[in-house]
Coordinates of C-alpha atoms and ligand atoms in Angstrom, one line a residue:
X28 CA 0.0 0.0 0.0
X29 CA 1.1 4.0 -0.1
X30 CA 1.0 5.3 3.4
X31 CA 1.3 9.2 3.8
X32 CA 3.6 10.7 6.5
X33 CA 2.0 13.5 8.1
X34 CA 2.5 16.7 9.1
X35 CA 5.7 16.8 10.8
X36 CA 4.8 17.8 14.7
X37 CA 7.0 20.7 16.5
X38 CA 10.4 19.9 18.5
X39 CA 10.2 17.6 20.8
X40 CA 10.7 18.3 24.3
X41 CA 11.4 16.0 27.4
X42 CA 8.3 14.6 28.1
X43 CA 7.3 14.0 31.8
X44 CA 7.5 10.5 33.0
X45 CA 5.6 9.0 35.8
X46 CA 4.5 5.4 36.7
X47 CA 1.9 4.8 33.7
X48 CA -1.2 2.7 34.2
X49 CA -0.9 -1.1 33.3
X50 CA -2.4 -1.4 29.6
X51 CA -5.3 -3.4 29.0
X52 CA -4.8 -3.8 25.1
X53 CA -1.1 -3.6 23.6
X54 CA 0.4 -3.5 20.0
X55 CA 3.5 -4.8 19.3
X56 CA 5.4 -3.8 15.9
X57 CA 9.1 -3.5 14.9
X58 CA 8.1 -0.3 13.0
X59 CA 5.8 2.4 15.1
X60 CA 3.5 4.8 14.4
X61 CA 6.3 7.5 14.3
X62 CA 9.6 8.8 13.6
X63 CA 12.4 11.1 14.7
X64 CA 14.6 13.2 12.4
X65 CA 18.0 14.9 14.3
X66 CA 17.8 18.5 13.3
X67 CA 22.1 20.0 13.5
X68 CA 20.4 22.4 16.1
X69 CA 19.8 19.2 18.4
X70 CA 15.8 19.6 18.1
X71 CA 14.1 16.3 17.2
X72 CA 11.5 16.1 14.8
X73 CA 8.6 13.7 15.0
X74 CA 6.9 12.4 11.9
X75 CA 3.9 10.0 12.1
X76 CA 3.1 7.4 9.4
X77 CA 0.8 6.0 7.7
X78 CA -0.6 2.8 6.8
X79 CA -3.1 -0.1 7.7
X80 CA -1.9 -0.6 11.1
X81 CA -1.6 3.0 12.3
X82 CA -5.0 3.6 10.9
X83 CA -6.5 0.4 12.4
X84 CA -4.4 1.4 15.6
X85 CA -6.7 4.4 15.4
X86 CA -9.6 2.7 16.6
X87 CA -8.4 2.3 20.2
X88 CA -8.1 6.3 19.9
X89 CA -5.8 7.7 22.8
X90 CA -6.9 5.4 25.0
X91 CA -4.7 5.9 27.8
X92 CA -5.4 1.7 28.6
X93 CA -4.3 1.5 25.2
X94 CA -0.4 1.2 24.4
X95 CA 2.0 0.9 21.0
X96 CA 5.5 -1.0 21.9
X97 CA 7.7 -0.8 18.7
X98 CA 11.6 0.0 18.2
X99 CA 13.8 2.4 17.8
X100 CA 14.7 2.6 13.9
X101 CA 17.5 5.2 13.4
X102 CA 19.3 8.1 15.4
X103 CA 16.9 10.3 15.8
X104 CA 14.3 7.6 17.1
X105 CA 17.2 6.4 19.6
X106 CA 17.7 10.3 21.0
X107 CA 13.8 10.4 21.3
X108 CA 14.0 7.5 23.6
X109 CA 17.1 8.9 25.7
X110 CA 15.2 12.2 26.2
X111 CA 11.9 10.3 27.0
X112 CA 13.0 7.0 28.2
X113 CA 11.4 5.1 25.3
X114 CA 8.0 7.1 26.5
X115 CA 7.1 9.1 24.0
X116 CA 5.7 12.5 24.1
X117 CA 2.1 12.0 23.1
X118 CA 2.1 15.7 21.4
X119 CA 4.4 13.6 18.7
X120 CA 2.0 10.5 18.9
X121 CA -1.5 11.8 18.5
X122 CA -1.9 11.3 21.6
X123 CA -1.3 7.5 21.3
X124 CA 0.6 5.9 24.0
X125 CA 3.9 5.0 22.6
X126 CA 6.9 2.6 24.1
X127 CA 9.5 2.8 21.8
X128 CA 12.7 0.1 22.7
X129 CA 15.9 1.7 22.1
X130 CA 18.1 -1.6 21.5
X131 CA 21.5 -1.5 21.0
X132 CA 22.0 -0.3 16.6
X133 CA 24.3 -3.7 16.0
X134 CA 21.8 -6.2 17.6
X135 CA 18.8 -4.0 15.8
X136 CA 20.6 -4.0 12.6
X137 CA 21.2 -8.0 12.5
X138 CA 17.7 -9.0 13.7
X139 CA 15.6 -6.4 11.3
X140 CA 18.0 -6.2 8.2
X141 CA 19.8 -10.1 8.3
X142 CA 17.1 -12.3 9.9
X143 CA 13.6 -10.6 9.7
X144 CA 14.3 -9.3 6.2
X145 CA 17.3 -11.1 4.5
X146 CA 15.8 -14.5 5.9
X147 CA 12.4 -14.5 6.8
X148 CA 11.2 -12.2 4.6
X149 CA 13.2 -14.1 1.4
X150 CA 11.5 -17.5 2.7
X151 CA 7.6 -16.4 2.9
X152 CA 8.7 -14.6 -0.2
X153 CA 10.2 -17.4 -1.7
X154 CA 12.9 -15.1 -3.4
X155 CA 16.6 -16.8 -3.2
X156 CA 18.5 -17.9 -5.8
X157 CA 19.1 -21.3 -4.4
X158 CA 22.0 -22.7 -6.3
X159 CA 23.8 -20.2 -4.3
X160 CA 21.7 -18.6 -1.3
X161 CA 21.1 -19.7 1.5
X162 CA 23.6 -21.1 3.3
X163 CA 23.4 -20.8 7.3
X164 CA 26.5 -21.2 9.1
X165 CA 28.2 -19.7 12.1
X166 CA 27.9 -15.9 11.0
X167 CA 24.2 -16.7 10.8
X168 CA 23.9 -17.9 14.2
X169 CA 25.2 -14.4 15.8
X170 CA 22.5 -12.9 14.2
X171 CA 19.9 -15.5 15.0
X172 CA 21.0 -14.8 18.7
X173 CA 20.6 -10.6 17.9
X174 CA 16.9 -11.8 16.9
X175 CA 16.3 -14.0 19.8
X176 CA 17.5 -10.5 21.9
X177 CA 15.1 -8.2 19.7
X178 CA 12.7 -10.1 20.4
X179 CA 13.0 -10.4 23.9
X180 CA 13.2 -6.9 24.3
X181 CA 9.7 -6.5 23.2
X182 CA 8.3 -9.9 25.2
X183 CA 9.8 -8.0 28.2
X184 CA 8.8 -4.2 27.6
X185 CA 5.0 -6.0 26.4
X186 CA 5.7 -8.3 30.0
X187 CA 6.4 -5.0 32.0
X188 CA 3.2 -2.5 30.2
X189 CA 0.8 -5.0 30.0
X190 CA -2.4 -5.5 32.9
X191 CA -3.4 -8.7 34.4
X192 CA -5.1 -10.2 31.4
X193 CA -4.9 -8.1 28.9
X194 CA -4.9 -8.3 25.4
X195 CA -1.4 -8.3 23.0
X196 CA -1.5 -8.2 19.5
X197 CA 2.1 -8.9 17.8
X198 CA 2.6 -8.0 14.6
X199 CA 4.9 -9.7 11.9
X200 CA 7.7 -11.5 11.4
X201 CA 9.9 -9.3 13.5
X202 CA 8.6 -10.6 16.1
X203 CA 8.1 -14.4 15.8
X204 CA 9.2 -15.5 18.6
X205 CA 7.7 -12.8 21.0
X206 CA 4.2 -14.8 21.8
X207 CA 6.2 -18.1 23.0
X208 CA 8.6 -15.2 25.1
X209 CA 6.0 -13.6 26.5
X210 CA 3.4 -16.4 27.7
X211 CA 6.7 -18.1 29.5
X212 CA 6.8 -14.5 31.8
X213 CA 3.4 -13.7 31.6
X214 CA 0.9 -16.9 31.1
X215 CA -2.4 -14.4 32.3
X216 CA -2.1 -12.4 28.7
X217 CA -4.3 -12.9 25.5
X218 CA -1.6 -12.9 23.1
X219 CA -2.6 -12.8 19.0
X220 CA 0.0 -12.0 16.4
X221 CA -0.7 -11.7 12.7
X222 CA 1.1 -12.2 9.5
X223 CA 1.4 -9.5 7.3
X224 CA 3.2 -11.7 4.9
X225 CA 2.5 -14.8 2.5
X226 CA 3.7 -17.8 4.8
X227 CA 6.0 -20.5 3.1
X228 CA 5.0 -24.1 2.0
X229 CA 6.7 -26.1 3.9
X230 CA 9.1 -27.8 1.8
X231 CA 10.8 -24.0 1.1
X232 CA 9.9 -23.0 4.8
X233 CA 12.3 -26.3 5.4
X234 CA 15.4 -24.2 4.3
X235 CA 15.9 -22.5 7.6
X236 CA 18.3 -24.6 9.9
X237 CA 15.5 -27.8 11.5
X238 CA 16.1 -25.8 14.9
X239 CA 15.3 -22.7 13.7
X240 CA 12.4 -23.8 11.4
X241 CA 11.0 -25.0 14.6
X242 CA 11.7 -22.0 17.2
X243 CA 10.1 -20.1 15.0
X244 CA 6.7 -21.8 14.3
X245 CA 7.1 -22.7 18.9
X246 CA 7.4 -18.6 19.1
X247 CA 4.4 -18.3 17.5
X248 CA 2.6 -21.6 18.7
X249 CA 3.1 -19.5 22.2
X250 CA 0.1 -17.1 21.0
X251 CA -3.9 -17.8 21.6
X252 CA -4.5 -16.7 18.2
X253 CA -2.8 -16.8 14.9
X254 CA -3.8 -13.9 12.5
X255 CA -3.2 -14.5 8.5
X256 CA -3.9 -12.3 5.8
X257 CA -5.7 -15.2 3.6
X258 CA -6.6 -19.1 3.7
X259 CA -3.8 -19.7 2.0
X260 CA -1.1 -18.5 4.0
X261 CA -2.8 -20.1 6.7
X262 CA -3.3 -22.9 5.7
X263 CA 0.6 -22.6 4.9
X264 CA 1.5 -22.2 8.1
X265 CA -0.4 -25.1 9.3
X266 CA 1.4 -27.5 6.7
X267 CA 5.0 -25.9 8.2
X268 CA 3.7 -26.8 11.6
X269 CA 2.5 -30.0 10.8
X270 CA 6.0 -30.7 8.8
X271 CA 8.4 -29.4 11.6
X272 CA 6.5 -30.0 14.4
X273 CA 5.2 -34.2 14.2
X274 CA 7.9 -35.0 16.4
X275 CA 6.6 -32.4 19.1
X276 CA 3.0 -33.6 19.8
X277 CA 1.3 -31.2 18.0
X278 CA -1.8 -32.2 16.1
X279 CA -3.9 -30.1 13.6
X280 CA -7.5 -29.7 14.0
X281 CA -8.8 -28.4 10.6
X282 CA -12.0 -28.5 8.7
X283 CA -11.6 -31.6 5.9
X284 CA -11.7 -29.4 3.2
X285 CA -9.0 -26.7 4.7
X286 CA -11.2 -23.8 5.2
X287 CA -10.5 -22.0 8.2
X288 CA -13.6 -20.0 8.2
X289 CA -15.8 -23.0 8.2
X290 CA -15.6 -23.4 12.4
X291 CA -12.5 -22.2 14.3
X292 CA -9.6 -24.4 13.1
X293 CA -6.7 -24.7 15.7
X294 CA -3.1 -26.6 16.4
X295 CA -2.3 -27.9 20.2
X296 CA 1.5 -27.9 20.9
X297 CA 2.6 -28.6 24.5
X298 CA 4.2 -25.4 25.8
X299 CA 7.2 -25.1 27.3
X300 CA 7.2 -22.8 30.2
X301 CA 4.5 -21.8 32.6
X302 CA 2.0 -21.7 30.0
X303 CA -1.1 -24.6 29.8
X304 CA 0.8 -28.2 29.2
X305 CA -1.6 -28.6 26.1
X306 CA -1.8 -25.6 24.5
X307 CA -4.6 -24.2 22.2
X308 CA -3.7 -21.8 19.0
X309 CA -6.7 -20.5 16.8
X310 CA -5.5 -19.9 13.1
X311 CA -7.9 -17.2 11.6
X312 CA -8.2 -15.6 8.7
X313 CA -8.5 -10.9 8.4
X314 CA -8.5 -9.6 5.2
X315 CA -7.3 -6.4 5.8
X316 CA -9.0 -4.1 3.4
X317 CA -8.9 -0.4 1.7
X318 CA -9.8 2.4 4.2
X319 CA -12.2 3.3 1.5
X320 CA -13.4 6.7 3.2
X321 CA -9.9 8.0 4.0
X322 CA -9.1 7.5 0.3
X323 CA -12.0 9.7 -1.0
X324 CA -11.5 12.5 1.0
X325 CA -7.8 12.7 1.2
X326 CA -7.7 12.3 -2.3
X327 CA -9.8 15.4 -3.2
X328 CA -7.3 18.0 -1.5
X329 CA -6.1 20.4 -3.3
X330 CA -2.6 18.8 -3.2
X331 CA -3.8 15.7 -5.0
X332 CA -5.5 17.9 -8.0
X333 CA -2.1 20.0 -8.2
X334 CA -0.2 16.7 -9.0
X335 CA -3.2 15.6 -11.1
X336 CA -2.0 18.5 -13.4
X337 CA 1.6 18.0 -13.4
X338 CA 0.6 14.2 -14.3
X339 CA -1.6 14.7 -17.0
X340 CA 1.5 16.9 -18.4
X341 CA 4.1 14.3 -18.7
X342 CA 1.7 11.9 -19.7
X343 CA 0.8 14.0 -22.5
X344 CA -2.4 13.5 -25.3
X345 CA -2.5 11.8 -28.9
X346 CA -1.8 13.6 -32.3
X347 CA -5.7 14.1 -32.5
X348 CA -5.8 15.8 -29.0
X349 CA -7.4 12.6 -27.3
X350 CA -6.8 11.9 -23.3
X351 CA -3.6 8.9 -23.5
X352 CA -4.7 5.8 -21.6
X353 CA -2.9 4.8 -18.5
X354 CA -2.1 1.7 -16.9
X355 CA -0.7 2.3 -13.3
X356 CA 1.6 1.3 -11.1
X357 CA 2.6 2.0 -7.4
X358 CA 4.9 0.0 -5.0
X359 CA 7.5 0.0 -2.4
X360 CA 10.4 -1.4 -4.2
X361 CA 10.2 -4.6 -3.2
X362 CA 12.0 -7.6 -4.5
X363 CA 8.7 -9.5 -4.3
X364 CA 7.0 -6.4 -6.0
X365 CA 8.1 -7.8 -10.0
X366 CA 8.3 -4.3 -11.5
X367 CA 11.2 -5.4 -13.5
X368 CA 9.1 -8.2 -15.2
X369 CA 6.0 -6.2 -15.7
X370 CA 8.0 -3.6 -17.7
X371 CA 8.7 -6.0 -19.7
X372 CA 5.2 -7.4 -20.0
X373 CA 4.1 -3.8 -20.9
X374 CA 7.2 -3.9 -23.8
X375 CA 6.2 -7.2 -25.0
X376 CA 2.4 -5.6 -24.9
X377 CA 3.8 -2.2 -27.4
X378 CA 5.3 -5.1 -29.4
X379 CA 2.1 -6.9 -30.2
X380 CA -0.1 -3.9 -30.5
X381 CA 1.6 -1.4 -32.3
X382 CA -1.6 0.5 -32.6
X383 CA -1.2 1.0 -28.8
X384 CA 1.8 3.4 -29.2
X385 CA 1.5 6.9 -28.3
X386 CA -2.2 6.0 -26.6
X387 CA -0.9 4.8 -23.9
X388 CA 1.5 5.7 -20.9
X389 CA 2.9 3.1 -18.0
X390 CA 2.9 5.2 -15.0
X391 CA 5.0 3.4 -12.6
X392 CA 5.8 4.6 -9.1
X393 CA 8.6 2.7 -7.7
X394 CA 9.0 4.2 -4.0
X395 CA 12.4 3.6 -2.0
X396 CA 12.6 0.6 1.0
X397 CA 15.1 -1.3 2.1
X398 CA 17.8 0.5 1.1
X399 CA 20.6 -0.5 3.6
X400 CA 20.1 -3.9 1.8
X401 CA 22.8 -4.1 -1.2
X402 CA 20.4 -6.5 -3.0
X403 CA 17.4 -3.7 -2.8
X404 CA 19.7 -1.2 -4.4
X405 CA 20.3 -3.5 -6.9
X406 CA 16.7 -3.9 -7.9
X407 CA 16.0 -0.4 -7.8
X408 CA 18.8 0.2 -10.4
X409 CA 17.5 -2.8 -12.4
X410 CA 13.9 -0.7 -12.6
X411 CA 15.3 2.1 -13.8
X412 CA 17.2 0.8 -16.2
X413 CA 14.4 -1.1 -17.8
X414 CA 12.3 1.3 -17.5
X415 CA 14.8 4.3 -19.6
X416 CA 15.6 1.4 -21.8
X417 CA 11.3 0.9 -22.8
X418 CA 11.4 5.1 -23.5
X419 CA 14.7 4.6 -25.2
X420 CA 13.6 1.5 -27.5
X421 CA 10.2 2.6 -28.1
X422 CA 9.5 6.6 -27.2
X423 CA 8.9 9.0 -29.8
X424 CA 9.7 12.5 -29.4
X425 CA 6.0 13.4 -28.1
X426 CA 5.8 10.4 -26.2
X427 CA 7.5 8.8 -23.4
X428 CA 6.2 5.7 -23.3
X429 CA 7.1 4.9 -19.7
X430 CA 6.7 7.8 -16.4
X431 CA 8.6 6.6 -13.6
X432 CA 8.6 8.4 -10.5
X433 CA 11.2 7.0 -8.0
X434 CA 10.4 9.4 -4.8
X435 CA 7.7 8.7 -2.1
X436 CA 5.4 11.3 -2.9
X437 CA 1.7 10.4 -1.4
X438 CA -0.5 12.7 -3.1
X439 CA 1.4 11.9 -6.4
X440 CA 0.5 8.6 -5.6
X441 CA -3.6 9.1 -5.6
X442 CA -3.8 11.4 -8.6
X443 CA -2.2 8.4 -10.5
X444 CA -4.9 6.3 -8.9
X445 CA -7.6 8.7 -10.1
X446 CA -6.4 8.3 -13.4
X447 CA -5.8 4.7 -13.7
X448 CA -7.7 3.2 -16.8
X449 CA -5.8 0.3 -15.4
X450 CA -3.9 -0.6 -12.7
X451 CA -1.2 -3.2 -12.5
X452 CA -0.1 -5.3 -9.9
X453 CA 2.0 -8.3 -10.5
X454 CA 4.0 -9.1 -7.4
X455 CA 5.7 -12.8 -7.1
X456 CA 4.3 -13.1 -3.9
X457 CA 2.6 -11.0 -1.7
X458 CA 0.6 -11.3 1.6
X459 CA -1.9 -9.3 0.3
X460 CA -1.0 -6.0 -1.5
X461 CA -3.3 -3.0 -0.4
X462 CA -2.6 -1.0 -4.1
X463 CA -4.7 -3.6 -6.2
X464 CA -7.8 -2.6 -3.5
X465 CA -6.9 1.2 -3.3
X466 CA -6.8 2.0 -7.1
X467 CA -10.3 0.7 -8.4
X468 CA -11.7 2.5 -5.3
X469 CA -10.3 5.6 -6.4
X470 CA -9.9 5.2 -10.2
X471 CA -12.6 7.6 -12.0
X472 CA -12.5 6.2 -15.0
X473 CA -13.4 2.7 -13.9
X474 CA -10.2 1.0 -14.4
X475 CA -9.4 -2.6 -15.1
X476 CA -7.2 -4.5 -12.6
X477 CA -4.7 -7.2 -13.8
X478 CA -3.4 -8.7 -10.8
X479 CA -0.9 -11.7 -10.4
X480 CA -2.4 -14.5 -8.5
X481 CA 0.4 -14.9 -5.9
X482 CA -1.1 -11.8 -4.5
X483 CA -3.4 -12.6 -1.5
X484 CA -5.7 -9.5 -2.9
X485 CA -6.8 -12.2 -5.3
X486 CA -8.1 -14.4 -3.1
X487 CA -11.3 -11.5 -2.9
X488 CA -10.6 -9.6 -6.4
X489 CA -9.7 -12.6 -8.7
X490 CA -13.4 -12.7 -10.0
X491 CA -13.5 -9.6 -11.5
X492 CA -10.0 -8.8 -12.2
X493 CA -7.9 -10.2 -15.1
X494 CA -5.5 -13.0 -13.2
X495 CA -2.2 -13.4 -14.3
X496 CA 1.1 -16.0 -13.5
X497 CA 3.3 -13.2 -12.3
X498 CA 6.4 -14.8 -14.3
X499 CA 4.4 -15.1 -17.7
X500 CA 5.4 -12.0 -19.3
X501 CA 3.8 -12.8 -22.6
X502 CA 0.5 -13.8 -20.9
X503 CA 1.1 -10.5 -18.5
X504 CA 1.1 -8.6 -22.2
X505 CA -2.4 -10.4 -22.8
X506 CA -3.8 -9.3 -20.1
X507 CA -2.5 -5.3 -20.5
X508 CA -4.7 -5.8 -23.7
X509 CA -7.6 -7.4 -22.7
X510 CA -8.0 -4.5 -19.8
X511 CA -7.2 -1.8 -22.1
X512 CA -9.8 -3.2 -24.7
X513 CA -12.2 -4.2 -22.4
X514 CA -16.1 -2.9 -23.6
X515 CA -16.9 0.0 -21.5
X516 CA -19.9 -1.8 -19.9
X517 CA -18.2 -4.5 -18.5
X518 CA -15.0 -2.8 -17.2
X519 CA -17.7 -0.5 -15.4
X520 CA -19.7 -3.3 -13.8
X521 CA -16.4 -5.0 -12.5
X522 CA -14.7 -1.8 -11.2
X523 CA -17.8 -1.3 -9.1
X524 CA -17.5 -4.6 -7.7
X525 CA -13.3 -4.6 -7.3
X526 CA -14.3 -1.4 -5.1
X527 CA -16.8 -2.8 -2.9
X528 CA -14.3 -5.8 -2.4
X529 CA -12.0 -4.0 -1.5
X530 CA -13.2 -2.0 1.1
X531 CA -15.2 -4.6 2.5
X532 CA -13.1 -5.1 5.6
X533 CA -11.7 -1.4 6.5
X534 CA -8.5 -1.6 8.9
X535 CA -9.7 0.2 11.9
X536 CA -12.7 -3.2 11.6
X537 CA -10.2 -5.4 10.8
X538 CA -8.3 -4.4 14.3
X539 CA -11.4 -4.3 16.5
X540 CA -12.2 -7.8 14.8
X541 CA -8.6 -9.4 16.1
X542 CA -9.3 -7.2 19.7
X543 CA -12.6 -8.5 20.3
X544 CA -11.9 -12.3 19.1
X545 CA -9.0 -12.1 21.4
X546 CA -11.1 -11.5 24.1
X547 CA -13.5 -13.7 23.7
Ligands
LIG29 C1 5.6 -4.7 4.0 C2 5.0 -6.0 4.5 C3 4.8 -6.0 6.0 C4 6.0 -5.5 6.7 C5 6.6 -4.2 6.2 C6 7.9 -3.8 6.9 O1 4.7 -3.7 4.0 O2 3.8 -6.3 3.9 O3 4.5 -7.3 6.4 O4 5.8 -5.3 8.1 O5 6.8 -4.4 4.8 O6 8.4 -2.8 6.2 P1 9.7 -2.0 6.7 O7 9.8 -0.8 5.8 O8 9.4 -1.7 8.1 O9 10.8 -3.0 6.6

């Protein structure tokens, strides 16, 4: 999904700190709801984000029983918890209660950049190479131990905040092993944690060293409740478990046919620690959606129409003066993302249909992440390149055949939306992918959505969408035709449909949904 920063708050002053009140509900997330930039003057400067878990966080309001554990990211996050001890001012918060964990930079930097997304992320993403990658030895084991500390950090902090039987809701693979960490101190919590991401089948899961493979899916077996982004990925994890974990006494009880909304499907595993000797984890299924009413209204500021212009401009018109189609694209530039590949579908596509050059323009957003990770700046060069080598192969003096934008700009972001005649959205794998639900509830010209059916979005949009094999750049090319030939009636009835889909579960629902299961 785009997420907006907002408005930067004022300096950040010492804030008072006191004994707070034990919370009664508690998120935990590597990544919190704000940020600190180091002015040279010394002043800090917060910055909230955005994003589906901020704006489902938002549902809890400022409920002071209410609090947000995550870590410290950079520098200026670290001085923000020196000033504060880790409590943050709530004039930078919004009046959220924040914890933020000021771990040491070299044990943060091995756990979040080597394990959680080197490792973890590559194996529910299935993305290594493996003639070559991975191979675990002892370097590998350091930073295993530097994750095993990051997350005990937070199964500590979350042990310390949290009231006699409240509710913790863990989010991500950060934090795998937090649930098991923090029923072994404190066995009174309700403890969820969800999946943002695909989870692996277990014969690629089965990469990771057997030990680790299986402190993972115990970290996690530690929760009440397992939250997953789709069946699939559910039904995923419950394969790893049942791989990885037969010699452990756990057994599965699932519906025959695997569905895990057809009665409450859950794995026992005996705990180790203080916890119940037989203990009970629900798998469940939250298919985080679009905040549809968000979208429309921050979408019709006056920012958004400004960009709108400046858009329209480099996307330019036809010889006869007719508006060019546009198929869009936005993403974090992620390896999982495919933006290589679907630059090359929309080549192969101006190959084909020659009668398609000059109508149309590929507007592809490719917004930084990752970038401490060699292997992310990599891809990023790899996108530009194929991107200027499209305009250089194909573009015509009044027409640049591909507009690629490469900095985070939000309101950028939903003017493309707005103009999408269709939007494309191709990743290799991806837990769900909020940009195939955000641009047909935006689009005003009712576009066509051609997603890749490793996304989890397709699980609820692959009926009206057109579905494609992410690594099929021919068929990709098809499908780029099909959407942009698609009779006007049709494309309007599905776009209609794509937009109720996709706001059918809005994030602050999909929070309260986990919150009140949880304490049920
Ligand atoms: C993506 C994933 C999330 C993950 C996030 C972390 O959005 O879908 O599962 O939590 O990346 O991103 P970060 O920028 O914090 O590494």
């Amino acid at each position: 999904m785009v997420t907006e920063p907002s408005e930067a708050s004022g300096p950040s002053e010492p804030a008072a700190t006191g004994t707070p009140a034990p919370a009664r509900v508690l998120v935990a997330s590597n990544r919190g709801p704000v940020s600190y930039t180091r002015h040279d003057d010394g002043t800090l400067e917060a910055r909230r984000g955005g994003g589906g878990l901020v704006s489902g966080l938002s549902a809890i309001g400022s409920d002071d029983d209410a609090i947000w554990v995550c870590a410290a990211l950079g520098e200026g996050d670290r001085e923000a918890v020196r000033r504060t001890e880790g409590r943050l001012d709530p004039a930078d918060t919004g009046g959220q209660r924040v914890r933020m964990l000021g771990i040491e930079p070299e044990v943060y930097a091995a756990a979040y950049n080597d394990v959680a997304n080197s490792t973890l992320w590559f194996v529910h993403h299935m993305l290594y190479q493996t003639p070559l990658e991975p191979s675990f030895g002892p370097e590998f084991r350091e930073r295993w131990a530097a994750y095993e500390t990051y997350n005990r950090a937070f199964a500590e902090a979350l042990a310390q905040e949290a009231a006699e039987g409240a509710a913790v809701l863990v989010q991500d693979y950060h934090l795998a092993l937090v649930p098991g960490m923090l029923r072994a101190l404190r066995p009174d919590l309700r403890i969820g944690h969800f999946s943002h991401t695909p989870w692996a089948p277990p014969e690629y899961f089965r990469l990771l060293p057997d030990d680790i493979a299986e402190r993972l899916l115990l970290g996690l077996l530690g929760a009440d409740r397992l939250g997953f982004l789709t069946r699939r990925w559910a039904g995923a994890f419950k394969e790893c478990a049942r791989a990885v974990l037969a010699g452990r006494g756990l057994t599965a009880h699932w519906p025959d046919d695997g569905a895990v909304d057809g009665g409450p499907p859950y794995l026992t595993c005996p705990r180790a620690g203080d916890g119940p000797a037989d203990g009970r984890t629900y798998l469940a299924v939250h298919g985080l959606g679009a905040d549809g009413d968000f979208l429309r209204e921050r979408a019709h500021r006056p920012d958004v129409a400004e960009r709108m212009v400046t858009l329209r401009e480099q996307i330019g018109r036809t010889a006869d003066g007719a508006d060019r189609k546009t198929i869009v694209r936005v993403d974090r530039t992620e390896l999982s993302k495919n933006i290589v590949r679907g630059l090359l579908a929309y080549r192969q596509f101006l190959l084909d249909h020659p009668e398609w050059r000059e109508r149309v323009v590929h507007v592809a957003f490719a917004y930084p992440s990752r970038q401490d990770l060699a292997v992310y700046r990599d891809y990023t060069a790899e996108v530009r390149r194929t991107a200027d080598a499209v305009n250089a192969e194909l573009g015509t003096p009044g027409w640049t055949p591909v507009v690629l934008h490469v900095l985070d700009d939000f309101a950028r972001s939903l003017a493309a939306y707005r103009l999408a005649d269709v939007a494309l959205v191709n990743p290799i794998r991806d837990g769900m992918n909020l940009v195939a639900k955000e641009i047909p509830v935006l689009s005003e010209r009712a576009c066509a959505l051609v997603l890749s059916r490793e996304a989890g979005a397709c699980a609820e949009l692959g009926e009206d969408a057109l579905v494609v094999n992410p690594y099929d750049i021919g068929a990709t090319a098809d499908a780029l035709h099909e959407a942009l030939t698609m009779p006007a009636a049709d494309r309007a009835d599905r776009a209609k449909r794509l937009a109720a889909a996709a706001t059918a579960l809005p994030p602050q629902r999909w929070f309260l949904d986990q919150l009140e299961a949880l304490r049920a």
